[in-house]
Amino acid sequence: MKVLVLNAGSSSLKYQLIDMRDESLIAKGVCDRISLGGSFISQRAAGSDEVRYETPMPTHFEAIKEILKALVSPEFGVIKSLDEIAAVGHRVVHSGEDFTSAVLIDDRSIVRIESNYELAPLHMVPNITGMKACREVLPGVPQAAVFDTTFHATMPDYAYMYAIPYEDYRQYKIRKYGFHGTSHQFVSGEAAKLMGTDQIKTVVCHLGNGASVSAVKNGKCVDTSMGLTPLEGLIMGTRSGDIDPAVLQFLMDKTGMTIQEATDYLNKKSGVKGVSGVSSDFRDLIAAMDEGNDRARLAIEMFSYRVKKYIGSYAAAMGGLDCIAFTGGIGENTEIVRELVMKDMEYLGVDFDFKKNRNVKRGAVTALSTERSRVSVYIIPTNEELVIARETVKLKP
Ligand code: AMP
């Protein structure tokens, strides 16, 4: 059975076609610059070179048509007919409180999904457009919405509530939801396999350009660092993460920024980029630090310190810790961050293998704790698309 996974952004549409018999990737690609002019599609079939060409894509509707054309192309396609696509899984960023797991897309569920668009308009608008377009182009093919938030739906109320007047939680749905759920689900599931049981206390550190930590106890998420929006929690590429909310008013008084500008400032101009003045990309930051740039060092240390604090607080929240898993572009590839995070963690029962941490093979599951360590530490490369495909298969009639 072949499942098409779609991930719609504001001007892009990423896709993967996965063979669910062995969960292997058949092809992956992206339509980019949708609605911006100069739009193009690029596709790479497993084991082949990338094919890339420009084609007009005024909306996501044309983009989906282009993807289907590319998949069945006689020259570089990977399937003979669209009938081979058994189901489509859509990444949807926000479930609100309406869903606690993935859902089949039909007229009713799409209205409920739309009712949450205000919680993340930048992502939800393209998500919903993508779902609608795909239903039109592939009528009769079962489609599922797999949310970034639902893995965190098991958080207890005292963890997801903000201490604001309760009626505003009720009326406006203001609470912590968390994101990167498919990644936290995948990585905590793989950690449980490695540990031989899911009756464990795991902290998953998803460290990428967007970054979040989750506490997973006995297979269920009990806390996570992102909130109503992905701005809360860790320091990120360009996002501040946790900050005193009074900074907004202070900044607006001092600079004359509007609330929209101040929100943009925290989302797009802050994080390691804002602190370092160098870049949001850790490769650039490390290069700058190695050349003696002290603000790059500061940004890397601040980032790592925040991750360390979350691990400690989640060990407290779960009443202990059995496993720490690193994933995401930084978690998987940036040894200095893992080293700074794991330094002085012996009090938690962690015996980290600093030498091994410096010699990691890219893209592989790697144990970074010693034999003696009571807490296991792993790098586990994430696979969000596979979770979306698996959830889609579960729902397929
Ligand atoms: P992601 O959002 O998960 O794709 O992660 C992006 C982040 O991972 C960027 O900050 C990159 O600098 C970082 N990253 C990716 N590859 C490497 C690498 N080989 N060494 C250091 N950082 C990396």
Short mmCIF file of N, CA and C and ligand atoms in Angstrom, two decimals, residues 206-210 280-283 286 328-330 333-334 362, ligand 1:
data_model
loop_
_atom_site.label_atom_id
_atom_site.label_comp_id
_atom_site.label_asym_id
_atom_site.label_seq_id
_atom_site.Cartn_x
_atom_site.Cartn_y
_atom_site.Cartn_z
N HIS A 206 13.70 17.71 20.75
CA HIS A 206 13.64 17.94 19.30
C HIS A 206 14.29 19.31 19.06
N LEU A 207 15.55 19.29 18.62
CA LEU A 207 16.30 20.53 18.47
C LEU A 207 16.57 20.80 17.01
N GLY A 208 15.74 21.63 16.42
CA GLY A 208 15.95 22.06 15.04
C GLY A 208 15.81 23.56 15.01
N ASN A 209 15.54 24.10 13.85
CA ASN A 209 15.34 25.54 13.76
C ASN A 209 14.19 25.95 14.67
N GLY A 210 13.12 25.15 14.68
CA GLY A 210 12.13 25.20 15.75
C GLY A 210 12.53 24.12 16.74
N SER A 280 20.84 32.23 12.27
CA SER A 280 19.98 31.30 13.03
C SER A 280 20.49 29.88 12.86
N ASP A 281 21.45 29.69 11.98
CA ASP A 281 21.93 28.35 11.63
C ASP A 281 23.13 27.96 12.50
N PHE A 282 23.03 26.81 13.15
CA PHE A 282 24.09 26.41 14.08
C PHE A 282 25.43 26.16 13.40
N ARG A 283 25.41 25.82 12.12
CA ARG A 283 26.70 25.64 11.44
C ARG A 283 27.45 26.97 11.40
N ILE A 286 28.63 27.96 15.01
CA ILE A 286 29.82 27.22 15.48
C ILE A 286 31.08 27.74 14.78
N GLY A 328 16.29 16.03 15.56
CA GLY A 328 16.26 17.30 14.85
C GLY A 328 17.66 17.66 14.35
N GLY A 329 17.72 18.63 13.44
CA GLY A 329 19.00 19.00 12.79
C GLY A 329 20.11 19.28 13.79
N ILE A 330 19.78 19.98 14.88
CA ILE A 330 20.81 20.31 15.88
C ILE A 330 21.03 19.11 16.82
N ASN A 333 23.04 16.54 14.93
CA ASN A 333 24.32 16.87 14.28
C ASN A 333 25.27 17.79 15.04
N THR A 334 24.79 18.38 16.13
CA THR A 334 25.64 19.41 16.76
C THR A 334 26.20 18.90 18.08
N ARG A 362 26.44 10.11 10.99
CA ARG A 362 25.21 10.87 10.68
C ARG A 362 24.04 9.96 10.33
P1 AMP B 1 15.96 21.29 11.32
O1 AMP B 1 15.01 22.45 11.55
O2 AMP B 1 15.61 20.08 12.15
O3 AMP B 1 16.20 20.98 9.88
O4 AMP B 1 17.39 21.76 11.91
C1 AMP B 1 18.07 22.89 11.38
C2 AMP B 1 19.26 23.21 12.28
O5 AMP B 1 20.12 22.05 12.32
C3 AMP B 1 20.11 24.36 11.78
O6 AMP B 1 20.43 25.23 12.85
C4 AMP B 1 21.36 23.69 11.29
O7 AMP B 1 22.47 24.49 11.47
C5 AMP B 1 21.47 22.48 12.18
N1 AMP B 1 22.32 21.48 11.52
C6 AMP B 1 21.98 20.69 10.48
N2 AMP B 1 23.05 19.94 10.09
C7 AMP B 1 24.08 20.28 10.92
C8 AMP B 1 25.44 19.87 11.05
N3 AMP B 1 25.98 18.95 10.25
N4 AMP B 1 26.20 20.45 12.02
C9 AMP B 1 25.67 21.37 12.84
N5 AMP B 1 24.38 21.80 12.78
C10 AMP B 1 23.61 21.27 11.84
#
